[in-house]
Protein backbone atom coordinates (compact mmCIF):
# COMPACT_ATOMS: atom_id res chain seq x y z
CA MET A 1 -41.99 -0.17 -19.77
CA GLU A 2 -42.96 -3.22 -17.73
CA LYS A 3 -39.29 -4.02 -17.13
CA ALA A 4 -38.68 -0.49 -15.80
CA ILE A 5 -41.69 -0.78 -13.47
CA ASP A 6 -40.45 -4.14 -12.21
CA ARG A 7 -37.04 -2.61 -11.46
CA GLN A 8 -38.67 0.18 -9.46
CA ARG A 9 -40.67 -2.39 -7.47
CA VAL A 10 -37.47 -4.29 -6.65
CA LEU A 11 -35.76 -1.08 -5.55
CA LEU A 12 -38.68 -0.02 -3.35
CA LYS A 13 -38.87 -3.48 -1.80
CA HIS A 14 -35.15 -3.40 -1.06
CA LEU A 15 -35.41 0.00 0.61
CA GLN A 16 -38.41 -1.04 2.70
CA GLN A 17 -36.70 -4.21 3.90
CA ASN A 18 -33.82 -2.30 5.50
CA PRO A 19 -35.23 0.86 7.11
CA SER A 20 -32.80 0.67 9.99
CA HIS A 21 -29.86 0.69 7.59
CA SER A 22 -30.65 4.01 5.95
CA SER A 23 -28.60 5.96 8.46
CA PHE A 24 -26.28 5.44 11.39
CA HIS A 25 -25.87 8.05 14.09
CA LEU A 26 -22.60 8.44 15.94
CA GLN A 27 -23.67 10.13 19.15
CA SER A 28 -20.21 11.03 20.32
CA THR A 29 -19.43 13.16 17.28
CA HIS A 30 -22.86 14.01 15.80
CA LEU A 31 -21.79 12.52 12.49
CA SER A 32 -24.12 10.74 10.08
CA ALA A 33 -23.39 7.87 7.74
CA SER A 34 -25.01 6.65 4.57
CA ALA A 35 -25.10 2.88 4.30
CA CYS A 36 -25.56 0.34 1.54
CA VAL A 37 -26.55 -3.24 2.31
CA ALA A 38 -25.98 -5.56 -0.64
CA GLY A 39 -27.05 -8.92 0.63
CA LYS A 40 -29.19 -10.73 3.15
CA SER A 41 -26.16 -11.95 4.98
CA SER A 42 -25.59 -15.01 7.02
CA TYR A 43 -24.63 -12.40 9.64
CA GLY A 44 -24.16 -14.13 12.92
CA LYS A 45 -25.00 -17.49 11.35
CA THR A 46 -22.67 -20.42 10.96
CA ASP A 47 -24.48 -22.28 8.20
CA ALA A 48 -23.25 -21.00 4.84
CA SER A 49 -26.11 -22.86 3.13
CA GLU A 50 -28.46 -20.14 4.37
CA ASN A 51 -27.06 -17.64 1.84
CA ASP A 52 -29.58 -15.71 -0.24
CA ASP A 53 -29.81 -16.18 -4.03
CA ASN A 54 -30.00 -12.38 -4.28
CA ASP A 55 -26.69 -11.80 -2.53
CA VAL A 56 -24.24 -9.69 -4.49
CA VAL A 57 -21.08 -11.72 -4.97
CA ILE A 58 -17.60 -11.06 -6.31
CA ILE A 59 -16.48 -13.49 -9.00
CA ALA A 60 -13.10 -11.96 -9.83
CA ALA A 61 -10.87 -9.12 -8.64
CA TYR A 62 -7.62 -8.22 -10.37
CA ARG A 63 -5.20 -5.34 -10.50
CA THR A 64 -2.12 -4.17 -12.29
CA ALA A 65 1.13 -3.88 -10.44
CA ILE A 66 1.45 -0.48 -8.76
CA CYS A 67 4.36 1.59 -10.01
CA LYS A 68 6.07 4.83 -9.01
CA ALA A 69 4.65 7.83 -10.82
CA LYS A 70 6.95 9.50 -13.38
CA ARG A 71 9.79 7.02 -12.87
CA GLY A 72 8.27 3.58 -12.44
CA GLY A 73 7.35 0.77 -14.79
CA PHE A 74 4.24 2.52 -16.17
CA LYS A 75 5.72 5.96 -16.78
CA ASP A 76 5.45 5.52 -20.58
CA THR A 77 2.23 3.48 -20.64
CA PRO A 78 -1.08 5.11 -21.66
CA PRO A 79 -3.44 4.99 -18.67
CA ASP A 80 -6.25 3.46 -20.71
CA ASP A 81 -3.97 0.46 -21.31
CA LEU A 82 -3.75 -0.04 -17.53
CA LEU A 83 -7.52 -0.11 -17.16
CA ALA A 84 -8.05 -2.18 -20.30
CA SER A 85 -5.77 -4.92 -18.98
CA VAL A 86 -7.80 -5.52 -15.81
CA LEU A 87 -11.19 -5.11 -17.52
CA LYS A 88 -10.16 -7.75 -20.02
CA ALA A 89 -8.88 -10.05 -17.27
CA VAL A 90 -12.10 -10.18 -15.22
CA ILE A 91 -13.99 -11.23 -18.35
CA GLU A 92 -11.53 -13.66 -19.92
CA LYS A 93 -10.65 -15.44 -16.68
CA THR A 94 -14.32 -16.05 -15.84
CA ASN A 95 -15.66 -16.71 -19.36
CA VAL A 96 -18.39 -14.13 -18.82
CA LYS A 97 -19.48 -12.50 -22.06
CA ALA A 98 -18.51 -8.85 -22.18
CA SER A 99 -21.89 -8.00 -23.70
CA GLU A 100 -23.64 -9.25 -20.54
CA VAL A 101 -22.12 -6.59 -18.31
CA GLY A 102 -24.76 -4.05 -17.31
CA ASP A 103 -22.35 -1.24 -16.46
CA ILE A 104 -18.69 -0.46 -15.82
CA VAL A 105 -18.15 2.06 -13.03
CA VAL A 106 -14.61 3.43 -12.68
CA GLY A 107 -13.29 5.31 -9.67
CA THR A 108 -10.88 8.03 -10.77
CA VAL A 109 -9.86 11.32 -9.20
CA LEU A 110 -7.35 13.72 -10.69
CA ALA A 111 -8.04 14.17 -14.40
CA PRO A 112 -10.93 16.37 -15.66
CA GLY A 113 -14.14 14.34 -15.55
CA ALA A 114 -14.98 14.39 -19.27
CA ASP A 115 -11.42 13.55 -20.28
CA LYS A 116 -11.24 10.60 -17.91
CA LEU A 117 -14.63 9.26 -18.93
CA VAL A 118 -13.51 9.21 -22.56
CA GLU A 119 -10.31 7.43 -21.50
CA CYS A 120 -12.25 4.81 -19.52
CA ARG A 121 -14.71 4.23 -22.34
CA LEU A 122 -11.79 3.72 -24.73
CA ALA A 123 -10.26 1.26 -22.27
CA ALA A 124 -13.47 -0.77 -22.37
CA PHE A 125 -13.29 -0.91 -26.17
CA TYR A 126 -9.63 -1.93 -26.04
CA ALA A 127 -10.60 -4.69 -23.60
CA GLY A 128 -13.13 -6.10 -26.06
CA PHE A 129 -16.39 -4.71 -24.66
CA PRO A 130 -19.03 -3.91 -27.27
CA GLU A 131 -20.47 -0.42 -27.66
CA THR A 132 -23.66 -1.57 -25.90
CA VAL A 133 -21.88 -1.71 -22.51
CA PRO A 134 -21.99 1.69 -20.77
CA VAL A 135 -19.23 3.26 -18.68
CA ARG A 136 -19.27 5.98 -16.05
CA THR A 137 -16.80 7.41 -13.59
CA VAL A 138 -17.15 8.22 -9.89
CA ASN A 139 -15.02 10.48 -7.71
CA ARG A 140 -14.98 10.23 -3.93
CA ILE A 141 -11.26 10.91 -3.83
CA CYS A 142 -9.35 8.16 -1.95
CA SER A 143 -12.37 5.85 -1.74
CA SER A 144 -13.33 6.17 -5.42
CA GLY A 145 -12.42 2.59 -6.33
CA LEU A 146 -14.35 1.21 -3.36
CA GLN A 147 -17.24 3.54 -4.13
CA ALA A 148 -17.34 2.15 -7.68
CA VAL A 149 -17.60 -1.40 -6.33
CA ALA A 150 -20.30 -0.34 -3.85
CA ASP A 151 -22.27 1.45 -6.58
CA VAL A 152 -22.29 -1.63 -8.77
CA ALA A 153 -23.32 -3.80 -5.81
CA ALA A 154 -26.22 -1.46 -5.03
CA TYR A 155 -27.40 -1.41 -8.65
CA ILE A 156 -27.31 -5.21 -8.82
CA LYS A 157 -29.22 -5.47 -5.54
CA ALA A 158 -31.80 -2.99 -6.83
CA GLY A 159 -32.34 -5.14 -9.92
CA PHE A 160 -31.06 -2.71 -12.53
CA TYR A 161 -28.76 -5.39 -13.90
CA ASP A 162 -27.32 -8.75 -12.81
CA ILE A 163 -23.65 -8.33 -13.76
CA GLY A 164 -21.42 -5.29 -13.38
CA ILE A 165 -17.80 -4.20 -12.95
CA GLY A 166 -16.49 -1.81 -10.32
CA ALA A 167 -13.03 -0.56 -11.19
CA GLY A 168 -10.44 2.09 -10.40
CA LEU A 169 -7.75 3.96 -12.31
CA GLU A 170 -5.20 6.62 -11.46
CA TYR A 171 -2.26 7.72 -13.55
CA MET A 172 -0.34 10.11 -11.33
CA THR A 173 2.53 10.25 -13.80
CA GLN A 174 0.25 12.44 -15.90
CA ASP A 175 -2.25 13.94 -13.46
CA SER A 176 -0.92 15.87 -10.50
CA ILE A 177 -2.62 16.40 -7.15
CA ILE A 178 -4.22 19.84 -7.00
CA THR A 179 -3.40 21.44 -3.65
CA THR A 180 -5.61 24.53 -3.96
CA ILE A 181 -9.11 25.16 -5.26
CA ARG A 182 -9.31 27.58 -8.16
CA ASN A 183 -11.58 30.63 -7.78
CA SER A 184 -12.72 29.74 -4.27
CA ASN A 185 -15.82 31.49 -2.98
CA PRO A 186 -14.97 34.58 -0.83
CA LYS A 187 -17.31 33.14 1.82
CA VAL A 188 -14.59 30.63 2.65
CA GLU A 189 -12.85 33.36 4.68
CA THR A 190 -15.88 33.71 6.96
CA LEU A 191 -16.34 30.01 7.80
CA ALA A 192 -13.70 28.24 9.86
CA GLN A 193 -14.84 24.79 8.77
CA ALA A 194 -14.53 25.81 5.12
CA GLN A 195 -10.98 26.98 5.73
CA ASP A 196 -10.17 23.58 7.26
CA PHE A 197 -11.70 22.01 4.17
CA LEU A 198 -9.04 23.72 2.03
CA LEU A 199 -6.08 22.55 4.12
CA PRO A 200 -3.44 20.52 2.24
CA VAL A 201 -3.73 16.84 3.14
CA GLY A 202 -0.23 16.86 4.63
CA ILE A 203 -1.26 19.55 7.09
CA THR A 204 -4.29 17.52 8.14
CA SER A 205 -1.88 14.67 8.84
CA GLU A 206 0.16 16.96 11.08
CA ASN A 207 -3.01 18.18 12.79
CA LEU A 208 -4.06 14.62 13.55
CA ALA A 209 -0.65 13.62 14.88
CA GLN A 210 -0.56 16.65 17.18
CA ARG A 211 -4.17 16.43 18.35
CA TYR A 212 -4.05 12.72 19.15
CA GLY A 213 -0.42 12.34 20.18
CA VAL A 214 0.88 10.11 17.37
CA THR A 215 4.68 10.27 17.56
CA ARG A 216 7.19 10.40 14.73
CA GLN A 217 8.63 7.08 15.87
CA GLU A 218 5.19 5.40 15.74
CA GLN A 219 4.72 6.70 12.20
CA ASP A 220 8.14 5.58 11.04
CA GLN A 221 7.64 2.17 12.64
CA ALA A 222 4.36 1.77 10.73
CA SER A 223 6.24 2.56 7.52
CA VAL A 224 8.93 -0.02 8.24
CA GLU A 225 6.26 -2.64 8.94
CA SER A 226 4.36 -1.80 5.74
CA HIS A 227 7.46 -2.26 3.58
CA LYS A 228 8.45 -5.39 5.46
CA ARG A 229 5.07 -7.05 4.97
CA ALA A 230 4.75 -6.01 1.33
CA ALA A 231 8.23 -7.31 0.55
CA ALA A 232 7.49 -10.61 2.29
CA ALA A 233 4.21 -10.98 0.39
CA THR A 234 5.98 -10.31 -2.91
CA THR A 235 8.73 -12.82 -2.15
CA ALA A 236 6.14 -15.43 -1.20
CA GLY A 237 4.30 -14.84 -4.49
CA LYS A 238 1.08 -13.77 -2.76
CA PHE A 239 0.33 -10.97 -5.22
CA LYS A 240 0.64 -13.20 -8.29
CA GLU A 241 -3.00 -14.25 -7.95
CA GLU A 242 -4.26 -10.66 -8.12
CA ILE A 243 -1.76 -8.93 -10.46
CA ILE A 244 -2.31 -9.05 -14.22
CA PRO A 245 1.08 -8.85 -16.02
CA LEU A 246 1.07 -6.00 -18.53
CA PRO A 247 3.38 -6.01 -21.58
CA THR A 248 4.43 -2.42 -22.25
CA LYS A 249 7.44 -0.25 -22.99
CA ILE A 250 9.74 2.02 -21.04
CA VAL A 251 11.68 4.89 -22.54
CA ASP A 252 15.18 5.91 -21.41
CA PRO A 253 14.82 9.66 -20.62
CA LYS A 254 18.42 10.35 -21.65
CA THR A 255 18.69 8.43 -24.92
CA GLY A 256 15.05 8.07 -25.92
CA GLU A 257 15.61 4.36 -26.42
CA GLU A 258 12.48 2.23 -26.04
CA LYS A 259 12.62 -1.11 -24.29
CA LYS A 260 9.85 -3.71 -24.18
CA ILE A 261 9.04 -4.93 -20.68
CA VAL A 262 6.37 -6.85 -18.81
CA VAL A 263 5.28 -5.18 -15.58
CA CYS A 264 4.10 -7.75 -13.05
CA VAL A 265 5.63 -6.65 -9.73
CA ASP A 266 4.93 -3.60 -7.56
CA ASP A 267 7.96 -1.32 -7.79
CA CYS A 268 7.30 1.08 -4.89
CA ILE A 269 8.34 -1.36 -2.16
CA ARG A 270 11.60 -0.65 -0.33
CA PRO A 271 12.44 -3.94 1.46
CA ASN A 272 15.44 -2.53 3.32
CA THR A 273 13.65 0.40 4.95
CA THR A 274 14.84 0.97 8.53
CA LEU A 275 13.93 3.30 11.36
CA MET A 276 17.41 4.78 11.16
CA ASP A 277 16.95 5.67 7.49
CA LEU A 278 13.51 7.15 8.03
CA ALA A 279 14.69 9.24 10.98
CA LYS A 280 17.01 11.14 8.63
CA LEU A 281 14.14 12.46 6.49
CA LYS A 282 12.96 16.02 7.00
CA PRO A 283 9.27 16.79 7.61
CA SER A 284 7.45 17.46 4.35
CA PHE A 285 4.76 19.90 5.46
CA GLN A 286 5.76 21.63 8.69
CA LYS A 287 9.20 22.60 9.90
CA ASN A 288 8.80 20.77 13.21
CA GLY A 289 6.29 18.23 11.95
CA SER A 290 6.37 14.43 11.87
CA THR A 291 4.93 13.62 8.43
CA THR A 292 7.66 12.80 5.91
CA ALA A 293 7.97 11.28 2.46
CA GLY A 294 8.96 8.07 4.21
CA ASN A 295 5.85 7.67 6.33
CA SER A 296 3.30 8.79 3.73
CA SER A 297 1.64 6.90 0.89
CA GLN A 298 3.47 6.97 -2.43
CA VAL A 299 2.38 8.80 -5.58
CA SER A 300 1.81 6.03 -8.10
CA ASP A 301 0.09 4.55 -11.16
CA GLY A 302 -2.26 1.60 -11.25
CA ALA A 303 -5.67 0.12 -12.06
CA ALA A 304 -7.96 -2.58 -10.67
CA ALA A 305 -11.29 -4.19 -11.59
CA VAL A 306 -13.87 -6.24 -9.69
CA LEU A 307 -16.55 -8.39 -11.35
CA LEU A 308 -19.80 -8.58 -9.36
CA MET A 309 -23.06 -10.39 -10.01
CA LYS A 310 -26.17 -11.73 -8.34
CA ARG A 311 -25.50 -15.04 -6.56
CA ARG A 312 -28.32 -16.74 -8.45
CA VAL A 313 -26.64 -15.93 -11.76
CA ALA A 314 -23.25 -17.13 -10.51
CA MET A 315 -24.75 -20.41 -9.31
CA GLN A 316 -26.55 -20.99 -12.61
CA ARG A 317 -23.24 -20.60 -14.42
CA LYS A 318 -21.33 -22.65 -11.85
CA LEU A 319 -18.88 -19.80 -11.30
CA PRO A 320 -16.67 -19.91 -8.20
CA ILE A 321 -17.49 -17.15 -5.71
CA LEU A 322 -14.49 -15.23 -4.41
CA GLY A 323 -16.40 -13.09 -1.93
CA ILE A 324 -19.75 -11.65 -0.89
CA PHE A 325 -20.41 -7.91 -0.66
CA ARG A 326 -22.11 -7.36 2.68
CA SER A 327 -22.28 -3.64 3.43
CA PHE A 328 -20.84 -0.21 2.70
CA ALA A 329 -20.95 3.07 4.62
CA THR A 330 -19.61 6.58 4.22
CA VAL A 331 -19.33 9.23 6.94
CA GLY A 332 -18.39 12.87 7.23
CA VAL A 333 -15.70 13.93 9.73
CA ASP A 334 -13.80 17.06 10.76
CA PRO A 335 -11.89 18.23 7.65
CA ALA A 336 -9.00 19.46 9.80
CA VAL A 337 -8.23 15.85 10.79
CA LYS A 338 -9.73 13.97 7.85
CA GLY A 339 -7.61 10.90 8.54
CA VAL A 340 -9.93 9.81 11.36
CA GLY A 341 -12.51 8.67 8.78
CA PRO A 342 -12.09 4.90 9.30
CA VAL A 343 -12.74 5.27 13.04
CA TYR A 344 -16.35 6.18 12.24
CA ALA A 345 -16.89 4.50 8.87
CA ILE A 346 -15.93 1.02 10.07
CA PRO A 347 -18.49 0.87 12.94
CA ALA A 348 -21.16 2.22 10.58
CA ALA A 349 -20.48 -0.48 7.98
CA LEU A 350 -20.35 -3.17 10.65
CA GLU A 351 -23.71 -2.12 12.08
CA SER A 352 -25.23 -2.32 8.61
CA ALA A 353 -23.84 -5.84 8.32
CA GLY A 354 -25.04 -6.91 11.75
CA LEU A 355 -21.47 -7.49 12.92
CA ASP A 356 -18.97 -6.01 15.31
CA LEU A 357 -15.18 -5.68 15.37
CA SER A 358 -14.73 -9.07 17.02
CA ASN A 359 -16.24 -10.77 13.95
CA ILE A 360 -13.64 -9.39 11.53
CA ASP A 361 -10.68 -11.56 10.62
CA LEU A 362 -8.82 -9.18 8.28
CA PHE A 363 -8.66 -5.43 7.68
CA GLU A 364 -7.34 -3.44 4.74
CA ILE A 365 -7.02 0.15 5.96
CA ASN A 366 -5.49 2.56 3.49
CA GLU A 367 -2.24 4.06 4.70
CA ALA A 368 -2.71 7.57 3.32
CA PHE A 369 -0.38 8.76 6.08
CA ALA A 370 1.15 6.75 8.87
CA SER A 371 -0.24 9.28 11.35
CA GLN A 372 -3.87 8.48 10.54
CA PHE A 373 -3.26 4.78 10.06
CA VAL A 374 -1.63 4.47 13.49
CA TYR A 375 -4.35 6.52 15.16
CA CYS A 376 -7.24 4.59 13.60
CA CYS A 377 -5.75 1.23 14.54
CA LYS A 378 -5.16 2.38 18.11
CA LYS A 379 -8.56 4.02 18.51
CA LEU A 380 -10.38 0.91 17.29
CA ALA A 381 -8.01 -1.34 19.26
CA LEU A 382 -7.32 -3.49 16.20
CA ASP A 383 -5.01 -6.48 16.39
CA PRO A 384 -1.91 -5.58 14.28
CA LYS A 385 -1.79 -9.18 13.06
CA LYS A 386 -5.13 -8.64 11.29
CA VAL A 387 -4.42 -5.29 9.62
CA ASN A 388 -2.69 -4.85 6.25
CA VAL A 389 -1.03 -8.23 6.55
CA ASN A 390 0.57 -7.80 3.12
CA GLY A 391 1.55 -4.17 3.56
CA GLY A 392 -0.34 -1.04 2.61
CA ALA A 393 -0.13 2.17 0.60
CA ILE A 394 3.05 3.40 2.28
CA ALA A 395 4.87 0.49 0.65
CA LEU A 396 2.64 -0.43 -2.28
CA GLY A 397 1.62 3.05 -3.40
CA HIS A 398 -1.70 4.89 -3.50
CA PRO A 399 -3.05 5.49 -7.03
CA LEU A 400 -6.00 7.43 -5.65
CA GLY A 401 -8.91 6.20 -7.77
CA ALA A 402 -7.64 2.62 -7.95
CA THR A 403 -6.80 1.99 -4.29
CA GLY A 404 -10.27 0.92 -3.15
CA ALA A 405 -10.65 -1.66 -5.92
CA ARG A 406 -7.05 -2.78 -5.37
CA CYS A 407 -7.86 -3.41 -1.72
CA VAL A 408 -10.79 -5.63 -2.72
CA ALA A 409 -8.46 -7.80 -4.78
CA THR A 410 -5.84 -7.95 -2.04
CA LEU A 411 -8.32 -8.68 0.74
CA LEU A 412 -10.36 -11.36 -1.02
CA HIS A 413 -7.37 -13.26 -2.35
CA GLU A 414 -5.84 -13.30 1.15
CA MET A 415 -9.14 -14.50 2.62
CA LYS A 416 -9.26 -17.25 0.01
CA ARG A 417 -5.76 -18.39 0.98
CA ARG A 418 -6.72 -18.53 4.66
CA GLY A 419 -9.87 -20.54 4.02
CA LYS A 420 -12.42 -21.30 6.71
CA ASP A 421 -10.40 -19.57 9.40
CA CYS A 422 -11.09 -16.24 7.70
CA ARG A 423 -14.75 -15.37 7.19
CA PHE A 424 -15.20 -11.59 7.30
CA GLY A 425 -12.99 -8.75 6.10
CA VAL A 426 -13.21 -4.95 6.11
CA ILE A 427 -11.79 -2.33 3.76
CA SER A 428 -11.65 1.28 4.90
CA MET A 429 -9.99 4.59 4.14
CA CYS A 430 -10.02 8.26 5.01
CA ILE A 431 -11.10 10.65 2.28
CA GLY A 432 -9.97 14.14 1.32
CA THR A 433 -12.31 16.99 2.38
CA GLY A 434 -13.16 15.10 5.59
CA MET A 435 -14.91 11.76 5.07
CA GLY A 436 -14.41 8.08 5.63
CA ALA A 437 -15.62 4.94 3.85
CA ALA A 438 -15.75 1.27 4.78
CA ALA A 439 -17.10 -1.95 3.30
CA VAL A 440 -17.64 -5.43 4.74
CA PHE A 441 -16.97 -8.58 2.72
CA GLU A 442 -17.51 -12.25 3.47
CA ARG A 443 -15.25 -14.94 2.07
CA GLY A 444 -16.81 -16.86 -0.81
CA ASP A 445 -16.97 -20.57 -1.40
CA THR A 446 -13.99 -20.86 -3.76
């Protein structure tokens, strides 16, 4: 009982210390944002020694390779094996005892909630976690993996536990995207905003391109650049630090022959993509539209996991710190053009962190569609040399629930490589139904 009371005191103290961070008002659009601050940052400071022992830090972040759904390297791999591989990695590579983990939160989207929770709990068992470690799932569509990381950070900051794992899993080989809502309320016909809410995501991409003047050529060029950067990163071996090789099997659909393989490379990347090739593709959603299969994110399979803990605990154990979780924000936006989410989520997260765009050295912005990616970068006036430097979802793939956690691994390992010249990074994405999410990270001392 005393422990529960102490936890409540910590939570109340945390909330009272940051009253200005409870909401963020965007006057130009009348949107509101919810924010999470997970550390007394050295925001605006230059002395890293001023870090707080109660900061929430990232010790490890790993992912599987990302593979094409239904025809890629994971098409015959049980999804719980994907998640188990990364859960096992964050524990074994850090020598943290699995029994010490306070919770495992997994972002996942498409499968029925109860079914996926069972799958994730099984994955934890396969990874060697004892029955005492709980598991739950979270679904905020495209930001689910990032939401899982943010939830764990908030729980650690509140004092509910000192060590947790935020993860993500999507197996689109098995679980298809649902394009319509079953048994929708008849009231939807009387509310224009509700009708926009039900629009297929491809149509919202077309709406955004038309409303904000994003051309087909700009979208195709973004696709070419994504593939080019992802291919270069793969060739340079940059992803080796974050990808956990997974021994599995693949079955020949014609003969039924099984072959043992080890999947350790993303197989969605098309290194030879050209503007000429992309120009030949027909629009996918509207006859005269500009969104095609070539300038949209790829349907794919993958998993990722991030190990977080209180800085004090990490220091006691002499664990290297990969990154520091600084802030997180979600916003609601017009469902008809949901792709604008990062335009509002990023400033909200930055305000919570006491930073502005000029402080950010790297961005990972999910490329759900090239239309929204191009618009968000232009609207925020981001330097292309700082955004998705190793490619994005158009080239790598977008396993919905896993993408946010995958971005954490990609961002923090790139920041580690760049060293002192790279201090702050941002991850952001648009979200189905009309939302946006963003998180701010600081490079650790590894």
